[in-house]
Amino acid sequence: MIILLTVFILIIIVCFLLRKKIYEVANRGADQMNRLLGYHLLPTTLGSFEDDIDDGLTSSQFDLEANLDQNDQRAGLKDKEEILKIMKKQKVSFDEARLIRQQRLLKKNNIDPATGLPLDPKFVTFGPSPSESSSSS
């Protein structure tokens, strides 16, 4: 009985000393589970356009300096983690990573990334098809 009590007290002491690490691991696990289930956090005041610029998430095509010049108080770019992952994994620029992310979103929503038209077989258009209009120009 004394051994069990000693072990129990030791576990409590270790948990108390490591409570911050346990909290961080549990938080990270909950975030990953939410992402797997398709839940996304709402934008918060964490982050800023300055942080995004420091992370290399700006270009001549997508200039965040203008947001700073206008004293934009928003939290910065949405889904920046996904764009950073694409940049690192595929070794592409910020603009290319944004394009890849957008094409993935379109495909996920059953939209042709090349034309922007739905891929649903029930979709009906009136007028020239995209292939006809591009060949006649």
mmCIF file of C-alpha atoms in Angstrom:
data_model
loop_
_atom_site.group_PDB
_atom_site.id
_atom_site.type_symbol
_atom_site.label_atom_id
_atom_site.label_comp_id
_atom_site.label_asym_id
_atom_site.label_seq_id
_atom_site.Cartn_x
_atom_site.Cartn_y
_atom_site.Cartn_z
ATOM 1 C CA MET A 1 0.000 0.000 0.000
ATOM 2 C CA ILE A 2 2.822 2.399 0.822
ATOM 3 C CA ILE A 3 4.485 1.621 -2.517
ATOM 4 C CA LEU A 4 1.285 2.445 -4.417
ATOM 5 C CA LEU A 5 0.866 5.690 -2.489
ATOM 6 C CA THR A 6 4.504 6.634 -3.175
ATOM 7 C CA VAL A 7 4.130 5.922 -6.899
ATOM 8 C CA PHE A 8 0.899 7.925 -7.010
ATOM 9 C CA ILE A 9 2.530 10.910 -5.283
ATOM 10 C CA LEU A 10 5.527 10.706 -7.652
ATOM 11 C CA ILE A 11 3.198 10.725 -10.668
ATOM 12 C CA ILE A 12 1.381 13.765 -9.301
ATOM 13 C CA ILE A 13 4.675 15.603 -8.715
ATOM 14 C CA VAL A 14 5.945 14.789 -12.221
ATOM 15 C CA CYS A 15 2.652 15.917 -13.752
ATOM 16 C CA PHE A 16 2.797 19.147 -11.760
ATOM 17 C CA LEU A 17 6.362 19.859 -12.892
ATOM 18 C CA LEU A 18 5.576 19.047 -16.525
ATOM 19 C CA ARG A 19 2.126 20.675 -16.623
ATOM 20 C CA LYS A 20 3.127 23.260 -19.254
ATOM 21 C CA LYS A 21 4.513 20.590 -21.583
ATOM 22 C CA ILE A 22 1.464 18.378 -21.042
ATOM 23 C CA TYR A 23 -0.795 21.341 -21.837
ATOM 24 C CA GLU A 24 1.150 22.153 -25.037
ATOM 25 C CA VAL A 25 1.062 18.535 -26.239
ATOM 26 C CA ALA A 26 -2.666 18.245 -25.503
ATOM 27 C CA ASN A 27 -3.331 21.541 -27.298
ATOM 28 C CA ARG A 28 -1.328 20.471 -30.354
ATOM 29 C CA GLY A 29 -3.126 17.119 -30.415
ATOM 30 C CA ALA A 30 -6.524 18.817 -30.230
ATOM 31 C CA ASP A 31 -5.589 21.195 -33.078
ATOM 32 C CA GLN A 32 -4.458 18.307 -35.272
ATOM 33 C CA MET A 33 -7.629 16.348 -34.543
ATOM 34 C CA ASN A 34 -9.765 19.386 -35.408
ATOM 35 C CA ARG A 35 -7.926 19.826 -38.708
ATOM 36 C CA LEU A 36 -8.377 16.146 -39.525
ATOM 37 C CA LEU A 37 -12.096 16.563 -38.897
ATOM 38 C CA GLY A 38 -12.196 19.649 -41.136
ATOM 39 C CA TYR A 39 -12.620 22.258 -38.433
ATOM 40 C CA HIS A 40 -10.637 25.473 -38.772
ATOM 41 C CA LEU A 41 -10.004 28.102 -36.161
ATOM 42 C CA LEU A 42 -11.536 31.506 -36.677
ATOM 43 C CA PRO A 43 -9.079 34.358 -37.256
ATOM 44 C CA THR A 44 -7.777 35.895 -34.073
ATOM 45 C CA THR A 45 -5.714 38.921 -33.268
ATOM 46 C CA LEU A 46 -2.625 36.717 -33.141
ATOM 47 C CA GLY A 47 -0.171 37.355 -35.930
ATOM 48 C CA SER A 48 0.148 40.374 -38.137
ATOM 49 C CA PHE A 49 1.109 41.428 -41.613
ATOM 50 C CA GLU A 50 4.558 42.288 -40.220
ATOM 51 C CA ASP A 51 4.967 38.666 -39.118
ATOM 52 C CA ASP A 52 3.831 37.485 -42.549
ATOM 53 C CA ILE A 53 6.388 39.729 -44.278
ATOM 54 C CA ASP A 54 9.102 38.429 -41.934
ATOM 55 C CA ASP A 55 8.088 34.861 -42.882
ATOM 56 C CA GLY A 56 8.545 35.674 -46.587
ATOM 57 C CA LEU A 57 4.831 35.743 -47.386
ATOM 58 C CA THR A 58 4.851 38.743 -49.688
ATOM 59 C CA SER A 59 5.765 39.423 -53.306
ATOM 60 C CA SER A 60 5.394 42.034 -56.022
ATOM 61 C CA GLN A 61 2.117 40.338 -57.014
ATOM 62 C CA PHE A 62 0.826 40.186 -53.426
ATOM 63 C CA ASP A 63 2.384 43.122 -51.598
ATOM 64 C CA LEU A 64 1.651 43.240 -47.879
ATOM 65 C CA GLU A 65 3.574 46.492 -47.399
ATOM 66 C CA ALA A 66 0.448 48.348 -48.584
ATOM 67 C CA ASN A 67 -1.484 46.818 -45.685
ATOM 68 C CA LEU A 68 1.117 48.165 -43.268
ATOM 69 C CA ASP A 69 1.058 51.586 -44.935
ATOM 70 C CA GLN A 70 -2.720 51.724 -44.466
ATOM 71 C CA ASN A 71 -2.419 50.647 -40.797
ATOM 72 C CA ASP A 72 -4.488 47.530 -41.453
ATOM 73 C CA GLN A 73 -5.300 46.028 -38.039
ATOM 74 C CA ARG A 74 -6.308 42.542 -39.234
ATOM 75 C CA ALA A 75 -4.478 39.476 -37.991
ATOM 76 C CA GLY A 76 -2.528 38.884 -41.188
ATOM 77 C CA LEU A 77 -2.837 36.133 -43.757
ATOM 78 C CA LYS A 78 -5.305 33.307 -43.332
ATOM 79 C CA ASP A 79 -3.986 29.753 -43.830
ATOM 80 C CA LYS A 80 -0.373 30.907 -43.786
ATOM 81 C CA GLU A 81 0.749 27.584 -42.263
ATOM 82 C CA GLU A 82 -0.536 25.720 -45.314
ATOM 83 C CA ILE A 83 1.237 28.103 -47.699
ATOM 84 C CA LEU A 84 4.482 27.814 -45.723
ATOM 85 C CA LYS A 85 4.253 24.003 -45.847
ATOM 86 C CA ILE A 86 3.804 24.084 -49.625
ATOM 87 C CA MET A 87 6.761 26.461 -49.995
ATOM 88 C CA LYS A 88 9.012 24.194 -47.927
ATOM 89 C CA LYS A 89 7.879 20.830 -49.329
ATOM 90 C CA GLN A 90 7.824 21.798 -52.998
ATOM 91 C CA LYS A 91 10.571 24.458 -52.814
ATOM 92 C CA VAL A 92 8.466 27.080 -54.596
ATOM 93 C CA SER A 93 7.997 30.828 -54.227
ATOM 94 C CA PHE A 94 5.209 32.459 -52.257
ATOM 95 C CA ASP A 95 3.176 33.192 -55.409
ATOM 96 C CA GLU A 96 3.539 29.624 -56.673
ATOM 97 C CA ALA A 97 2.527 28.238 -53.263
ATOM 98 C CA ARG A 98 -0.588 30.451 -53.260
ATOM 99 C CA LEU A 99 -1.465 29.185 -56.752
ATOM 100 C CA ILE A 100 -0.972 25.534 -55.716
ATOM 101 C CA ARG A 101 -3.160 26.069 -52.635
ATOM 102 C CA GLN A 102 -5.886 27.732 -54.701
ATOM 103 C CA GLN A 103 -5.835 24.929 -57.293
ATOM 104 C CA ARG A 104 -6.151 22.354 -54.498
ATOM 105 C CA LEU A 105 -9.152 24.213 -53.085
ATOM 106 C CA LEU A 106 -10.813 24.312 -56.495
ATOM 107 C CA LYS A 107 -10.211 20.586 -57.063
ATOM 108 C CA LYS A 108 -11.516 19.806 -53.580
ATOM 109 C CA ASN A 109 -14.719 21.679 -54.439
ATOM 110 C CA ASN A 110 -15.075 19.860 -57.790
ATOM 111 C CA ILE A 111 -14.064 22.875 -59.899
ATOM 112 C CA ASP A 112 -11.662 22.696 -62.829
ATOM 113 C CA PRO A 113 -8.633 24.825 -61.857
ATOM 114 C CA ALA A 114 -7.859 25.636 -65.493
ATOM 115 C CA THR A 115 -11.277 27.014 -66.432
ATOM 116 C CA GLY A 116 -12.960 27.748 -63.122
ATOM 117 C CA LEU A 117 -16.032 25.813 -64.223
ATOM 118 C CA PRO A 118 -17.736 23.162 -62.085
ATOM 119 C CA LEU A 119 -16.881 19.555 -62.969
ATOM 120 C CA ASP A 120 -20.388 18.399 -62.053
ATOM 121 C CA PRO A 121 -21.826 16.454 -65.021
ATOM 122 C CA LYS A 122 -25.178 18.170 -64.408
ATOM 123 C CA PHE A 123 -23.642 21.607 -64.927
ATOM 124 C CA VAL A 124 -25.062 23.318 -68.023
ATOM 125 C CA THR A 125 -23.657 26.367 -69.791
ATOM 126 C CA PHE A 126 -25.150 28.427 -72.567
ATOM 127 C CA GLY A 127 -22.912 29.908 -75.202
ATOM 128 C CA PRO A 128 -19.512 28.801 -76.458
ATOM 129 C CA SER A 129 -17.648 26.229 -74.409
ATOM 130 C CA PRO A 130 -14.329 27.335 -72.890
ATOM 131 C CA SER A 131 -12.412 25.310 -75.507
ATOM 132 C CA GLU A 132 -14.298 26.969 -78.384
ATOM 133 C CA SER A 133 -13.848 30.493 -77.053
ATOM 134 C CA SER A 134 -10.096 30.052 -76.523
ATOM 135 C CA SER A 135 -9.539 28.616 -80.028
ATOM 136 C CA SER A 136 -11.476 31.394 -81.760
ATOM 137 C CA SER A 137 -9.504 34.243 -80.160
#
